[in-house]
C-alpha positions as semicolon CSV with decimal commas, in nm:
position;residue;x (nm);y (nm);z (nm)
1;M;0,021;0,001;-0,004
2;Q;0,140;0,327;-0,075
3;S;0,154;0,619;0,142
4;G;-0,173;0,790;-0,044
5;E;-0,332;0,460;-0,020
6;V;-0,293;0,462;0,340
7;Q;-0,412;0,835;0,373
8;T;-0,741;0,772;0,227
9;A;-0,801;0,411;0,336
10;K;-0,658;0,388;0,690
11;R;-0,704;0,750;0,835
12;L;-1,014;0,772;0,974
13;H;-1,054;1,185;0,920
14;F;-1,008;1,133;0,573
15;M;-1,326;0,908;0,505
16;P;-1,672;1,042;0,430
17;W;-1,917;0,981;0,712
18;P;-2,109;0,711;0,558
19;E;-1,802;0,504;0,536
20;A;-1,692;0,596;0,858
21;A;-2,007;0,465;1,012
22;K;-2,008;0,114;0,847
23;A;-1,642;0,106;0,946
24;L;-1,685;0,211;1,300
25;Q;-1,961;-0,123;1,320
26;R;-1,747;-0,365;1,175
27;Q;-1,660;-0,682;1,400
28;G;-1,348;-0,594;1,612
29;S;-1,321;-0,233;1,461
30;T;-0,961;-0,081;1,628
31;V;-0,874;0,291;1,621
32;V;-0,516;0,436;1,685
33;W;-0,480;0,790;1,814
34;P;-0,119;0,898;1,762
35;F;-0,009;1,080;2,065
36;G;0,317;1,302;2,110
37;A;0,392;1,642;2,257
38;M;0,540;1,987;2,143
39;E;0,817;2,013;2,350
40;Q;1,237;2,103;2,321
41;H;1,408;1,820;2,167
42;G;1,758;1,987;2,248
43;P;1,932;2,215;1,986
44;Q;1,898;1,965;1,659
45;L;1,541;1,834;1,691
46;P;1,212;1,968;1,622
47;L;0,947;2,079;1,893
48;A;0,711;1,807;1,718
49;T;0,976;1,497;1,755
50;D;0,717;1,289;1,919
51;A;0,436;1,350;1,713
52;L;0,602;1,298;1,388
53;F;0,772;0,965;1,530
54;A;0,406;0,828;1,638
55;E;0,257;0,920;1,314
56;R;0,545;0,833;1,066
57;I;0,561;0,485;1,283
58;L;0,180;0,392;1,258
59;D;0,154;0,490;0,896
60;A;0,414;0,270;0,801
61;V;0,283;0,018;0,992
62;L;-0,071;0,074;0,821
63;G;0,082;0,044;0,486
64;E;0,239;-0,295;0,554
65;L;-0,080;-0,470;0,711
66;P;-0,355;-0,616;0,473
67;K;-0,605;-0,311;0,392
68;D;-0,929;-0,502;0,478
69;L;-0,858;-0,520;0,853
70;P;-1,096;-0,309;1,062
71;L;-0,825;-0,044;1,195
72;W;-0,777;0,285;1,135
73;S;-0,584;0,590;1,256
74;L;-0,712;0,944;1,372
75;P;-0,520;1,302;1,370
76;P;-0,220;1,301;1,590
77;Q;-0,264;1,462;1,906
78;A;0,067;1,704;1,883
79;I;0,067;1,858;2,164
80;G;0,073;1,647;2,520
81;F;0,169;1,658;2,876
82;S;0,544;1,820;2,894
83;P;0,568;1,992;3,250
84;E;0,912;1,814;3,263
85;H;1,048;2,071;2,965
86;R;0,936;2,358;3,144
87;G;1,156;2,667;3,068
88;F;1,272;2,610;2,783
89;P;1,132;2,823;2,496
90;G;0,855;2,625;2,225
91;T;0,750;2,378;2,465
92;V;0,371;2,411;2,505
93;S;0,242;2,150;2,785
94;L;-0,156;2,083;2,857
95;S;-0,222;1,995;3,212
96;A;-0,307;1,671;3,311
97;E;-0,674;1,740;3,368
98;L;-0,738;1,845;3,030
99;L;-0,543;1,589;2,861
100;I;-0,731;1,314;3,051
101;A;-1,094;1,495;3,011
102;L;-1,012;1,502;2,633
103;I;-0,943;1,166;2,584
104;K;-1,207;1,064;2,789
105;Q;-1,437;1,309;2,540
106;V;-1,300;1,178;2,213
107;G;-1,278;0,802;2,322
108;G;-1,680;0,835;2,485
109;Q;-1,785;0,932;2,145
110;L;-1,598;0,679;1,970
111;A;-1,743;0,419;2,162
112;E;-2,101;0,532;2,149
113;Q;-2,015;0,522;1,724
114;G;-1,918;0,140;1,787
115;V;-1,563;0,130;1,811
116;K;-1,444;-0,177;1,998
117;R;-1,093;-0,071;2,054
118;L;-0,889;0,227;2,084
119;V;-0,524;0,227;2,101
120;L;-0,308;0,526;2,260
121;F;-0,015;0,503;2,044
122;N;0,225;0,728;2,241
123;A;0,567;0,866;2,156
124;H;0,622;1,065;2,447
125;G;0,780;0,905;2,753
126;G;0,702;1,180;2,997
127;Q;0,296;1,111;2,968
128;I;0,304;0,714;2,988
129;G;0,149;0,696;3,337
130;L;-0,106;0,960;3,243
131;L;-0,212;0,790;2,964
132;Q;-0,240;0,471;3,157
133;A;-0,422;0,669;3,438
134;A;-0,674;0,856;3,142
135;A;-0,712;0,475;2,967
136;R;-0,876;0,329;3,307
137;E;-1,070;0,599;3,355
138;L;-1,226;0,631;2,985
139;A;-1,298;0,224;3,015
140;A;-1,472;0,265;3,331
141;Q;-1,667;0,522;3,142
142;S;-1,715;0,330;2,848
143;P;-1,714;-0,018;2,923
144;S;-1,803;-0,110;2,584
145;M;-1,503;-0,038;2,408
146;A;-1,100;-0,202;2,528
147;V;-0,827;0,111;2,601
148;L;-0,514;0,002;2,538
149;P;-0,201;0,286;2,632
150;C;0,089;0,220;2,444
151;F;0,447;0,344;2,447
152;I;0,611;0,283;2,112
153;W;0,951;0,219;2,225
154;S;0,816;-0,042;2,509
155;G;0,854;-0,398;2,438
156;V;1,065;-0,373;2,099
157;S;1,299;-0,611;2,037
158;G;1,681;-0,586;1,922
159;L;1,743;-0,212;2,081
160;S;1,999;-0,374;2,318
161;D;2,204;-0,470;2,014
162;L;2,151;-0,135;1,824
163;L;2,231;0,107;2,161
164;P;2,530;0,107;2,413
165;D;2,384;0,019;2,751
166;H;2,460;0,323;2,887
167;E;2,249;0,526;2,631
168;L;1,962;0,275;2,702
169;K;1,994;0,351;3,041
170;H;2,055;0,747;3,080
171;G;1,989;0,828;2,750
172;L;1,641;0,970;2,819
173;H;1,559;1,253;2,583
174;A;1,701;1,366;2,274
175;G;1,992;1,177;2,294
176;L;2,167;0,899;2,026
177;A;1,815;0,697;1,912
178;E;1,579;0,982;1,844
179;T;1,835;1,207;1,692
180;S;1,926;0,920;1,450
181;L;1,582;0,795;1,405
182;M;1,495;1,194;1,315
183;L;1,753;1,137;1,066
184;A;1,614;0,862;0,882
185;M;1,271;0,991;0,886
186;E;1,291;1,352;0,854
187;P;1,690;1,494;0,786
188;S;1,607;1,836;0,685
189;L;1,463;1,909;1,040
190;V;1,801;1,791;1,228
191;A;2,029;2,065;1,312
192;S;2,428;2,031;1,299
193;E;2,451;2,032;1,656
194;R;2,525;1,664;1,875
195;P;2,505;1,745;2,231
196;A;2,592;1,472;2,543
197;D;2,437;1,628;2,832
198;G;2,269;1,547;3,139
199;D;2,494;1,441;3,403
200;H;2,313;1,190;3,618
201;S;2,528;0,893;3,615
202;S;2,885;0,997;3,704
203;A;2,923;0,949;4,091
204;A;3,042;1,327;4,134
205;A;2,761;1,441;3,985
206;A;2,473;1,621;4,240
207;S;2,162;1,459;4,018
208;T;2,310;1,124;4,040
209;P;2,063;0,899;4,252
210;P;2,204;0,662;4,469
211;E;2,188;0,330;4,433
212;G;1,853;0,169;4,416
213;W;1,725;0,474;4,267
214;S;1,708;0,639;3,913
215;L;1,536;0,905;3,719
216;E;1,328;0,663;3,546
217;G;1,277;0,292;3,593
218;H;1,219;0,093;3,879
219;A;1,221;0,358;4,157
220;P;1,210;0,711;3,977
221;M;1,168;1,061;4,048
222;A;0,999;1,315;3,868
223;W;1,259;1,464;3,680
224;F;1,305;1,797;3,554
225;T;1,532;1,864;3,219
226;A;1,638;2,216;3,338
227;D;1,792;2,033;3,649
228;L;1,998;1,815;3,432
229;S;2,077;1,982;3,107
230;A;2,149;2,325;2,936
231;S;2,097;2,233;2,606
232;G;1,782;2,029;2,688
233;V;1,933;1,671;2,591
234;V;1,966;1,420;2,852
235;G;2,178;1,171;2,706
236;D;2,427;1,132;2,431
237;S;2,352;1,189;2,043
238;R;2,722;1,223;1,927
239;D;2,717;0,901;1,747
240;A;2,391;0,965;1,588
241;D;2,355;0,863;1,259
242;I;2,101;0,762;0,959
243;A;2,216;0,440;0,937
244;L;2,118;0,357;1,301
245;G;1,808;0,553;1,269
246;R;1,713;0,287;0,991
247;Q;1,784;-0,008;1,205
248;L;1,568;0,151;1,508
249;Q;1,273;0,245;1,247
250;T;1,265;-0,119;1,085
251;Q;1,260;-0,264;1,448
252;L;0,985;-0,003;1,549
253;I;0,770;-0,100;1,218
254;R;0,828;-0,472;1,262
255;H;0,718;-0,498;1,631
256;W;0,449;-0,286;1,616
257;K;0,310;-0,474;1,278
258;S;0,336;-0,784;1,448
259;L;0,100;-0,652;1,755
260;F;-0,126;-0,495;1,550
261;T;-0,181;-0,839;1,347
262;R;-0,235;-1,065;1,644
263;L;-0,452;-0,805;1,825
264;L;-0,664;-0,799;1,486
265;E;-0,680;-1,131;1,498
266;S;-0,825;-1,191;1,834
267;S;-1,136;-1,095;2,010
268;W;-0,903;-0,978;2,299
269;P;-0,989;-0,809;2,539
270;P;-1,315;-0,954;2,621
271;L;-1,619;-0,795;2,695
272;A;-1,645;-0,581;3,013
273;D;-1,770;-0,817;3,303
274;P;-2,120;-0,690;3,467
275;R;-1,983;-0,639;3,804
276;R;-1,825;-0,340;3,673
277;I;-2,074;-0,184;3,471
């Protein structure tokens, strides 16, 4: 399926309403809503990095799946929850309350129109927990529809073979992976700087967590970029290149193609138990 065909066949917002009405009533109808953010990504990447990743990866996946699957996308939600990047001009953040309300309103209307599954396809790490909470509230409000909050980088096999261990653990934002992926997807949007910033892993750094604690992971904290980095990068982008970006892109597309195929071939999740309705 070519790019133009993806736009007309698999984007719900490109369909006339009678066609959308039939589509959403199909058995297993599944809508995917890409989520990003409008936030600083260092001096080398655009503010819309996360939204671009979510939309482009989803488009590529939809283009490789059988076109008769009951699977469609919504327009990307390009402004998200980004208070951790406060202080860097260009960053625009919604409140947690507003984003949850938005998801509940849009999701509730989709459920009323017959959608059986709504996938929140998120590329911004700073709103993983918030979208999980919003999904739970929406599922309680609209029990006829399953809600699946996903982070596009989670569970992707092969990342440890492509990225050094230090960057996997400490490259939290605009580092090697994101800079390389943008070089592969939209090189014209990547500036020449390649910062290595955000000292939170050396023993001498005041921002380095004590043993057992971390900025993200098993025992995390609510970190803010301004406390860690002057450039806005939290990681090391110096070795970013287009070849690595293409490998990351391939792994992401392969992973999500497999997951969506398995989901659409199943009847999971089951209908809501009457005890919670």
